[in-house]
Coordinates of C-alpha atoms in Angstrom, one line a residue:
M1 CA 25.4 -5.0 -23.4
A2 CA 23.4 -6.6 -26.1
T3 CA 23.2 -5.7 -29.9
I4 CA 20.1 -7.0 -31.4
S5 CA 20.0 -7.4 -35.5
K6 CA 17.3 -7.7 -37.7
E7 CA 17.5 -11.5 -37.5
A8 CA 16.8 -11.7 -33.7
R9 CA 13.2 -12.7 -32.5
Q10 CA 13.2 -9.8 -30.3
Y11 CA 13.9 -7.2 -33.2
P12 CA 10.2 -6.3 -33.7
D13 CA 9.7 -5.4 -30.1
L14 CA 12.5 -3.0 -30.2
T15 CA 12.0 -0.9 -33.3
S16 CA 8.8 0.9 -32.7
G17 CA 7.4 3.1 -30.2
Y18 CA 4.0 3.4 -28.6
N19 CA 2.8 5.4 -31.5
Q20 CA 2.4 2.8 -34.2
R21 CA 2.8 5.7 -37.0
W22 CA 6.6 5.4 -36.1
S23 CA 8.7 2.3 -36.5
G24 CA 12.1 1.9 -38.1
T25 CA 14.4 -0.8 -39.9
P26 CA 17.5 0.0 -38.2
E27 CA 20.7 -2.3 -38.7
S28 CA 20.7 -2.8 -34.9
V29 CA 19.3 -1.9 -31.6
V30 CA 22.1 -1.9 -29.1
L31 CA 21.0 -2.3 -25.4
V32 CA 23.4 -0.6 -23.1
E33 CA 23.5 -1.3 -19.2
S34 CA 26.2 0.7 -17.8
V35 CA 27.0 4.4 -18.5
E36 CA 30.6 3.2 -19.5
Q37 CA 29.2 1.4 -22.4
V38 CA 27.7 4.2 -24.3
A39 CA 30.7 6.1 -25.4
P40 CA 32.3 2.9 -27.3
V41 CA 29.0 2.4 -29.2
V42 CA 28.9 6.0 -30.2
Q43 CA 32.5 5.9 -31.1
E44 CA 32.0 2.7 -33.6
A45 CA 28.8 4.3 -35.1
V46 CA 30.8 7.5 -36.2
R47 CA 33.7 5.7 -37.4
D48 CA 31.6 3.6 -39.5
G49 CA 29.4 6.6 -40.5
K50 CA 26.2 5.2 -39.1
R51 CA 23.2 7.4 -38.3
M52 CA 22.2 7.1 -34.7
T53 CA 19.1 8.0 -32.6
V54 CA 18.5 7.3 -28.8
N55 CA 15.6 5.6 -27.3
G56 CA 15.6 6.8 -23.6
A57 CA 13.2 4.3 -22.5
G58 CA 10.0 6.4 -22.9
H59 CA 8.0 7.6 -26.0
C60 CA 8.3 10.4 -28.6
F61 CA 5.4 12.0 -30.2
E62 CA 7.0 12.4 -33.7
D63 CA 9.6 9.9 -35.6
F64 CA 12.7 11.3 -34.2
V65 CA 13.8 7.9 -32.7
Y66 CA 12.2 5.4 -35.4
N67 CA 12.5 6.3 -38.9
S68 CA 14.0 5.2 -42.2
D69 CA 17.3 7.0 -42.2
V70 CA 18.4 5.4 -38.8
D71 CA 21.1 2.8 -38.9
V72 CA 21.5 2.3 -34.8
V73 CA 19.2 2.8 -32.2
I74 CA 20.9 3.0 -28.7
N75 CA 18.2 1.7 -26.2
M76 CA 18.6 3.0 -22.7
K77 CA 15.9 1.0 -20.9
H78 CA 18.3 -0.8 -18.8
L79 CA 20.2 1.9 -17.8
D80 CA 18.0 3.0 -15.0
A81 CA 19.6 3.2 -11.4
V82 CA 18.6 5.8 -9.0
Y83 CA 21.1 6.5 -6.2
Y84 CA 22.8 9.0 -4.0
D85 CA 26.2 10.3 -5.2
P86 CA 28.1 11.8 -2.2
A87 CA 30.7 13.2 -4.2
M88 CA 28.2 15.5 -6.0
N89 CA 25.9 15.6 -2.9
A90 CA 23.0 14.9 -5.6
V91 CA 20.7 12.1 -6.4
A92 CA 21.9 10.4 -9.7
V93 CA 19.4 9.3 -12.1
E94 CA 20.4 7.3 -15.0
A95 CA 18.8 8.3 -18.3
G96 CA 17.0 5.0 -19.0
S97 CA 14.6 5.2 -16.1
N98 CA 11.1 6.1 -16.3
L99 CA 9.2 8.6 -14.1
L100 CA 7.4 6.1 -12.0
N101 CA 10.5 4.2 -11.3
V102 CA 12.2 7.5 -10.2
Y103 CA 9.2 8.6 -8.1
K104 CA 9.1 5.1 -6.1
K105 CA 12.9 5.0 -5.5
L106 CA 13.3 8.8 -4.3
Y107 CA 10.0 8.6 -2.3
E108 CA 10.3 5.0 -0.7
R109 CA 14.0 5.4 0.3
W110 CA 14.0 9.3 1.4
G111 CA 10.7 10.8 1.4
V112 CA 11.5 13.2 -1.6
T113 CA 10.7 13.6 -5.2
L114 CA 11.1 15.5 -8.2
P115 CA 8.3 17.6 -9.9
G116 CA 8.2 15.4 -13.0
G117 CA 5.3 14.3 -15.3
L118 CA 2.1 12.5 -14.7
C119 CA 2.3 9.6 -17.1
Y120 CA 4.4 6.5 -15.7
S121 CA 6.3 5.4 -18.8
V122 CA 7.8 8.8 -19.7
G123 CA 11.6 8.3 -19.9
V124 CA 13.6 10.7 -17.9
G125 CA 16.3 11.2 -20.6
G126 CA 13.9 13.2 -22.9
H127 CA 11.5 14.6 -20.3
V128 CA 14.2 16.4 -18.2
S129 CA 16.0 17.8 -21.0
G130 CA 12.7 19.4 -22.4
G131 CA 12.0 21.1 -19.2
G132 CA 9.5 18.3 -17.7
W133 CA 6.5 19.6 -15.7
G134 CA 3.8 17.9 -13.7
A135 CA 1.3 17.9 -10.9
L136 CA 3.7 19.3 -8.4
A137 CA 5.1 22.1 -10.7
R138 CA 2.9 24.8 -9.4
R139 CA 4.5 24.2 -6.0
H140 CA 8.1 23.3 -6.8
G141 CA 8.8 24.4 -10.3
L142 CA 10.1 22.1 -13.2
I143 CA 12.0 19.1 -12.8
V144 CA 15.0 21.1 -14.6
D145 CA 14.8 23.7 -11.5
H146 CA 16.2 21.1 -9.5
L147 CA 18.9 19.8 -12.0
Y148 CA 22.5 20.2 -10.6
A149 CA 24.4 18.4 -13.3
V150 CA 24.2 16.1 -16.4
E151 CA 26.7 13.7 -18.1
V152 CA 26.5 13.5 -21.8
V153 CA 28.4 11.5 -24.4
V154 CA 29.3 13.9 -27.3
V155 CA 31.4 13.8 -30.5
G156 CA 34.2 16.3 -31.3
E157 CA 35.2 18.0 -34.7
G158 CA 37.6 15.2 -35.4
G159 CA 35.0 12.7 -34.6
E160 CA 36.2 11.9 -31.2
V161 CA 34.1 10.8 -28.4
R162 CA 34.0 11.6 -24.8
R163 CA 32.0 11.9 -21.8
V164 CA 31.3 15.3 -20.3
V165 CA 29.9 16.3 -16.9
A166 CA 28.5 19.9 -16.9
T167 CA 26.9 21.2 -13.6
R168 CA 25.1 24.5 -12.7
E169 CA 28.3 26.0 -11.0
E170 CA 29.1 29.5 -12.2
D171 CA 32.7 28.5 -12.7
D172 CA 32.1 25.2 -14.8
P173 CA 33.7 25.6 -18.0
N174 CA 31.0 23.3 -19.4
R175 CA 28.1 25.0 -17.5
D176 CA 26.4 25.9 -21.1
L177 CA 26.0 22.2 -21.5
W178 CA 24.0 21.9 -18.5
W179 CA 22.0 25.0 -19.2
A180 CA 21.2 23.3 -22.6
H181 CA 19.5 20.4 -21.0
T182 CA 17.4 22.7 -18.7
G183 CA 14.8 22.7 -21.8
G184 CA 16.8 22.6 -24.7
G185 CA 15.2 19.3 -25.7
G186 CA 16.4 15.6 -26.3
G187 CA 18.5 14.4 -29.1
N188 CA 20.3 17.6 -29.8
F189 CA 23.8 17.5 -28.3
G190 CA 24.8 14.1 -27.5
V191 CA 23.6 10.9 -25.5
I192 CA 22.5 11.8 -22.1
T193 CA 23.8 9.0 -19.8
R194 CA 22.6 10.3 -16.3
Y195 CA 21.5 13.3 -14.4
W196 CA 22.2 14.6 -10.9
F197 CA 19.5 16.5 -8.9
R198 CA 19.9 18.9 -5.9
S199 CA 17.6 21.7 -5.3
P200 CA 19.1 25.1 -5.3
G201 CA 19.8 26.4 -2.1
A202 CA 19.9 22.9 -0.5
T203 CA 22.6 22.7 2.4
G204 CA 22.0 19.2 3.9
R205 CA 24.4 16.2 3.2
E206 CA 21.8 13.6 3.1
P207 CA 19.6 12.7 0.1
G208 CA 16.5 13.4 2.2
E209 CA 17.4 17.0 2.7
I210 CA 18.2 18.0 -0.9
L211 CA 15.0 17.6 -3.0
P212 CA 11.4 18.4 -2.4
R213 CA 9.2 16.7 0.0
P214 CA 5.9 16.0 -1.7
P215 CA 2.6 16.0 0.5
R216 CA 2.0 12.9 2.7
H217 CA -1.5 12.8 1.2
V218 CA -3.3 14.4 -1.5
L219 CA -7.0 14.9 -2.3
L220 CA -7.7 13.5 -5.8
S221 CA -11.0 14.6 -7.3
A222 CA -12.3 13.4 -10.8
A223 CA -15.8 15.0 -11.7
A224 CA -17.4 15.2 -15.0
L225 CA -20.1 17.4 -17.0
S226 CA -22.3 15.8 -19.4
W227 CA -22.1 17.1 -22.9
D228 CA -26.1 16.6 -23.1
E229 CA -26.5 19.1 -20.5
I230 CA -24.1 21.8 -21.6
T231 CA -25.1 24.7 -24.0
E232 CA -22.4 26.8 -25.9
A233 CA -23.0 29.5 -23.3
G234 CA -22.1 27.0 -20.6
F235 CA -19.0 25.6 -22.3
T236 CA -17.9 29.2 -22.7
R237 CA -18.3 30.0 -19.1
L238 CA -16.6 26.8 -18.1
V239 CA -13.4 27.6 -20.3
N240 CA -13.2 31.0 -19.3
N241 CA -13.6 30.1 -15.4
Y242 CA -10.8 27.8 -15.8
A243 CA -8.7 30.6 -17.6
D244 CA -9.5 33.1 -15.0
W245 CA -9.0 30.9 -12.0
H246 CA -5.2 30.3 -13.1
V247 CA -4.7 33.9 -14.2
R248 CA -5.8 35.0 -10.6
N249 CA -4.2 32.2 -8.5
S250 CA -0.5 31.8 -10.0
R251 CA 1.5 33.6 -7.3
P252 CA 4.5 31.5 -6.4
G253 CA 4.2 30.1 -2.8
S254 CA 0.5 30.9 -2.3
R255 CA -1.8 28.3 -0.9
A256 CA -3.4 27.9 -4.6
A257 CA -0.1 26.7 -5.7
G258 CA -1.0 23.5 -3.9
L259 CA -3.6 22.6 -6.3
F260 CA -3.1 21.1 -9.8
G261 CA -6.3 21.1 -11.8
L262 CA -6.8 19.4 -15.4
A263 CA -9.9 20.3 -17.6
V264 CA -10.4 17.8 -20.1
L265 CA -12.3 19.0 -23.2
N266 CA -13.5 16.0 -24.8
H267 CA -15.1 15.7 -28.2
R268 CA -18.9 15.6 -27.9
S269 CA -18.9 12.0 -28.9
N270 CA -17.1 11.1 -25.5
G271 CA -20.4 12.2 -23.6
Q272 CA -18.4 14.0 -20.8
I273 CA -16.0 16.7 -20.1
G274 CA -13.8 16.0 -17.3
L275 CA -12.4 18.0 -14.2
I276 CA -9.2 16.2 -12.6
T277 CA -7.8 17.9 -9.5
Q278 CA -5.2 17.3 -7.0
V279 CA -4.8 19.3 -3.8
E280 CA -2.1 18.9 -1.1
A281 CA -4.0 17.6 1.6
D282 CA -1.7 18.7 4.3
L283 CA -2.5 22.2 3.6
P284 CA -4.8 23.9 6.2
G285 CA -8.5 23.8 4.8
A286 CA -7.4 21.6 2.0
D287 CA -11.1 20.5 1.5
D288 CA -12.4 24.2 1.4
L289 CA -9.5 24.7 -1.4
L290 CA -10.9 22.0 -3.4
A291 CA -14.3 23.0 -3.0
E292 CA -13.7 26.6 -4.0
Y293 CA -11.9 25.6 -6.8
L294 CA -14.7 23.5 -8.3
D295 CA -17.4 26.0 -7.4
A296 CA -15.2 28.6 -9.4
I297 CA -14.7 26.4 -12.4
T298 CA -18.2 25.2 -12.8
D299 CA -19.9 28.7 -11.6
G300 CA -22.8 29.7 -14.3
V301 CA -22.0 26.6 -16.4
G302 CA -25.6 25.3 -15.9
A303 CA -24.8 21.7 -15.7
P304 CA -24.1 19.8 -12.3
L305 CA -21.2 17.6 -11.7
Q306 CA -21.4 13.9 -11.8
P307 CA -19.1 10.8 -11.6
M308 CA -16.4 10.7 -14.2
T309 CA -17.8 7.5 -16.0
A310 CA -16.1 7.8 -19.5
S311 CA -12.3 7.9 -20.4
M312 CA -10.5 11.1 -20.7
G313 CA -8.0 11.1 -23.2
E314 CA -5.1 9.3 -21.5
Y315 CA -7.1 8.5 -18.2
N316 CA -9.5 5.8 -17.8
A317 CA -12.8 6.5 -16.0
M318 CA -12.4 7.4 -12.2
P319 CA -16.0 7.2 -10.9
G320 CA -14.7 6.2 -7.4
C321 CA -13.1 9.8 -7.1
Y322 CA -16.3 11.9 -7.5
E323 CA -16.1 12.1 -3.5
A324 CA -12.5 13.4 -3.4
Q325 CA -10.2 10.6 -2.1
R326 CA -7.7 11.2 0.5
L327 CA -4.7 9.1 -1.0
P328 CA -1.0 8.7 0.3
W329 CA 1.0 10.8 -2.4
L330 CA 2.7 8.0 -4.2
Q331 CA -0.3 6.0 -4.1
A332 CA -2.1 8.7 -5.9
T333 CA 0.7 9.4 -8.1
R334 CA 1.0 5.7 -9.2
F335 CA -2.9 5.6 -9.7
L336 CA -3.0 8.7 -12.3
G337 CA 0.2 7.6 -14.0
T338 CA -0.6 4.1 -14.6
N339 CA -4.3 4.6 -15.3
N340 CA -4.1 4.6 -19.1
V341 CA -4.8 1.6 -21.1
D342 CA -4.0 3.3 -24.4
L343 CA -0.3 3.2 -24.0
N344 CA -0.5 -0.7 -23.8
N345 CA -2.5 -0.7 -27.0
P346 CA -0.4 -2.4 -29.5
T347 CA -2.4 -0.7 -32.5
L348 CA -2.2 2.9 -31.0
R349 CA -1.8 5.6 -33.6
A350 CA -1.9 9.2 -32.3
D351 CA -1.1 12.8 -32.8
Y352 CA -0.6 15.8 -30.7
K353 CA -0.2 19.6 -30.4
S354 CA 0.6 22.3 -27.8
G355 CA 0.3 25.8 -26.6
Y356 CA 0.8 28.2 -23.8
M357 CA -1.6 30.9 -22.5
R358 CA -0.4 34.1 -20.9
G359 CA -4.2 35.5 -20.0
N360 CA -7.7 34.5 -20.5
F361 CA -9.0 33.4 -24.0
P362 CA -10.6 35.9 -26.3
D363 CA -14.1 35.1 -27.5
K364 CA -13.0 33.7 -30.7
H365 CA -10.8 31.1 -29.4
V366 CA -13.7 29.6 -27.1
A367 CA -16.0 29.6 -29.9
T368 CA -13.6 27.8 -32.1
M369 CA -13.0 25.3 -29.2
Y370 CA -16.7 24.6 -29.0
Q371 CA -17.2 24.3 -32.8
S372 CA -14.4 21.9 -33.2
L373 CA -15.4 19.7 -30.1
T374 CA -19.0 19.4 -31.4
S375 CA -18.1 18.8 -35.0
T376 CA -19.6 16.0 -36.7
D377 CA -16.4 15.6 -39.0
I378 CA -15.1 13.1 -36.5
D379 CA -16.7 10.5 -34.0
N380 CA -13.9 9.6 -31.5
S381 CA -14.2 9.7 -27.8
T382 CA -10.4 10.3 -27.5
A383 CA -10.4 13.6 -29.3
T384 CA -9.7 16.1 -26.8
M385 CA -8.1 19.4 -25.6
H386 CA -6.5 19.5 -22.3
L387 CA -6.3 22.6 -20.2
Q388 CA -3.4 21.8 -17.8
G389 CA -2.4 23.8 -14.7
F390 CA 0.9 25.7 -14.9
G391 CA 2.4 29.0 -13.6
A392 CA 3.1 29.5 -9.9
Q393 CA 6.5 28.5 -9.0
V394 CA 7.4 27.7 -12.7
N395 CA 7.2 31.6 -13.4
A396 CA 9.5 32.3 -10.3
V397 CA 12.4 31.6 -12.6
P398 CA 13.8 33.9 -15.4
E399 CA 13.4 32.9 -18.9
S400 CA 17.0 33.1 -19.5
A401 CA 18.2 31.3 -16.4
T402 CA 17.2 27.8 -18.1
A403 CA 16.7 26.9 -21.6
F404 CA 13.0 26.4 -20.8
A405 CA 11.5 29.9 -21.8
H406 CA 7.8 29.7 -21.0
R407 CA 8.1 31.3 -17.6
S408 CA 4.9 33.7 -17.9
S409 CA 2.5 31.4 -18.8
F410 CA -0.6 30.5 -16.4
F411 CA -1.8 27.5 -18.0
K412 CA -0.8 25.3 -21.0
L413 CA -2.9 23.4 -23.8
Y414 CA -2.6 19.9 -25.0
W415 CA -4.4 18.3 -28.0
Q416 CA -4.6 14.7 -28.3
V417 CA -6.2 12.2 -30.8
L418 CA -5.9 8.3 -30.8
W419 CA -7.1 5.9 -33.2
D420 CA -6.3 2.3 -34.5
D421 CA -6.8 2.0 -38.3
P422 CA -4.0 3.6 -40.6
A423 CA -7.1 3.9 -42.9
D424 CA -8.4 6.7 -40.6
D425 CA -5.1 8.7 -40.7
D426 CA -6.5 11.4 -42.8
E427 CA -9.6 11.9 -41.1
H428 CA -8.0 12.4 -37.6
L429 CA -5.0 14.5 -38.7
T430 CA -7.3 16.8 -40.7
W431 CA -9.5 17.3 -37.8
L432 CA -6.7 18.2 -35.3
R433 CA -4.8 20.5 -37.9
R434 CA -8.0 22.1 -38.7
F435 CA -8.8 22.7 -34.8
Y436 CA -5.3 24.1 -34.2
A437 CA -5.3 26.3 -37.6
D438 CA -8.6 27.6 -36.6
L439 CA -8.0 28.5 -33.1
Y440 CA -4.7 30.6 -34.1
R441 CA -5.8 31.9 -37.3
D442 CA -5.0 35.5 -36.1
T443 CA -1.4 34.5 -35.7
G444 CA -0.7 32.3 -38.7
G445 CA -2.3 29.0 -37.4
V446 CA 0.3 28.9 -34.3
P447 CA 0.6 30.2 -30.9
V448 CA 3.4 32.9 -31.4
P449 CA 4.8 34.1 -28.4
N450 CA 3.1 37.5 -27.6
E451 CA 1.1 39.1 -24.9
L452 CA -1.7 36.1 -25.0
T453 CA 0.1 32.9 -26.3
D454 CA 3.5 31.8 -25.8
G455 CA 4.7 29.2 -28.0
C456 CA 4.8 25.3 -27.8
Y457 CA 6.1 22.6 -25.6
V458 CA 9.3 20.9 -27.0
N459 CA 8.3 17.8 -25.2
Y460 CA 5.1 17.7 -27.1
P461 CA 6.9 17.8 -30.6
D462 CA 4.7 18.7 -33.6
V463 CA 6.9 18.7 -36.9
D464 CA 3.7 20.5 -38.5
L465 CA 5.3 23.6 -37.0
N466 CA 8.1 23.2 -39.7
S467 CA 5.8 23.2 -42.6
A468 CA 4.8 26.6 -44.3
E469 CA 1.3 25.0 -45.1
H470 CA 0.7 24.7 -41.1
N471 CA 2.5 27.5 -39.9
Q472 CA 1.9 30.8 -41.7
S473 CA 3.1 33.1 -39.0
Q474 CA 6.4 33.7 -40.2
V475 CA 7.7 32.8 -36.7
P476 CA 9.9 29.6 -37.1
W477 CA 9.4 26.3 -35.2
Y478 CA 12.4 27.0 -32.9
R479 CA 11.1 30.4 -31.7
L480 CA 7.8 28.6 -30.9
Y481 CA 9.7 26.2 -28.5
Y482 CA 12.8 28.0 -27.4
K483 CA 11.9 31.9 -28.0
E484 CA 15.2 34.0 -27.4
N485 CA 17.2 31.1 -26.0
Y486 CA 17.7 29.6 -29.3
E487 CA 20.9 31.3 -30.4
R488 CA 22.6 30.2 -27.2
L489 CA 21.4 26.7 -27.8
Q490 CA 22.9 26.8 -31.1
Q491 CA 26.3 27.9 -29.6
V492 CA 26.3 25.0 -27.3
K493 CA 25.4 22.6 -30.3
K494 CA 28.4 24.3 -32.0
R495 CA 30.6 23.7 -29.3
F496 CA 29.8 20.2 -28.2
D497 CA 28.3 18.7 -31.6
P498 CA 30.1 20.4 -34.5
R499 CA 29.4 17.4 -36.7
D500 CA 25.6 17.4 -36.2
V501 CA 25.8 13.9 -35.3
F502 CA 22.7 14.2 -33.2
R503 CA 19.9 15.4 -35.1
H504 CA 16.1 14.9 -36.1
A505 CA 13.4 16.8 -37.9
Q506 CA 13.3 19.5 -35.1
S507 CA 17.0 19.5 -33.7
V508 CA 18.8 22.6 -32.8
R509 CA 20.6 23.6 -35.9
L510 CA 24.2 24.7 -36.1
P511 CA 24.7 28.3 -36.5
D512 CA 25.0 29.5 -40.2

């Protein structure tokens, strides 16, 4: 364990995240290297009345880790082991690991994986607790659907610190703490030190028998449409085609569940709109499934597919995938996950928003999308709205079975804009906020849970949802994230963090 003070030369590298809008000046950063070291660090901070946050080795879209109120940051990045625990008959993953590390160790050793996110640098601690999803979610569900247990360092009413292991077993007295970490979000109940994974119903006693097996190979396709060749009518057809395909093809276990598709709707200044698709190549007729999908998405658009020569938000150009590439699964996963220069940009500034869809877009939604993406108020090729494949196996789980409540959505929405100069903050924030507010103007500026929209993704946190200026729906931020699961999360908070030690701008609140 190492404690880094303000005087240390490495301090600047440990007090800011990927997004340079967020940085802090804590008294110290503590680098822990074993699960046993965490509790004493927490105990000391509680004893001294120090405000703590946790960096789980990934990145946060808001200032929940790095802000001016924080005294101590517990940095977990060296706590990254992945191993089989025979006592649990589960694979343990320490909370400081990133996703690529997990995928490599699981697959190279045992030929299995977890259906987590795409980006290599996402930290497991927050990703899992928020209900993480990824390219295999339509086949295997969310990563939390395979969570067997979690270990958390918690603080009691009297300030006493203890490590609690909570499992999904029905007779576990701490089961609610496990449940809270299946979509309840990070930074709410304590310091997560490790997770254990075993798929429900798995009966084997070897690690290669208890978790999902990814396909041996995938077909990876990256094609684009030129903005110069897309009319408003063509754009409308493209967006509606994407929505319609996912509404019609989200039956759990179906052939189509083996296909994951992104439609990257870039601002017109980018020059292209992208379609990034991954198909399980082991499926009979996989090439036909990909062709059928791309034909369905581009039907009637009036613009031909072409190589993806422009960057697409977080993805670099991929002209070599215009003709679909048959790749080993891990190779494709590593390529997609690391194909992102922006996360290494030391001047990166960014903002993000999210939403879930339970049906096709209304005409007014598509009109707003076209207007915002062709607006001259901004000239930024990274300004984008992603349509992200969802549903299928994700929706096979009841909404109350886990804390993740968006189990009836067919696809999700993700807004992103990146820039470098702090002087441009207002321009980019204004464009994104206006886009979002206009799209959801009929529901108070946010995607309220109803028959069409289904709230927001807690792992894409957005503090604008707290604001009466930006959220005029009368539906509070916590309903957008958790829907009817929030009160149960509050009871878990009351039991395991009664002093509200672990808190941020959108942490679960103690009951009144």
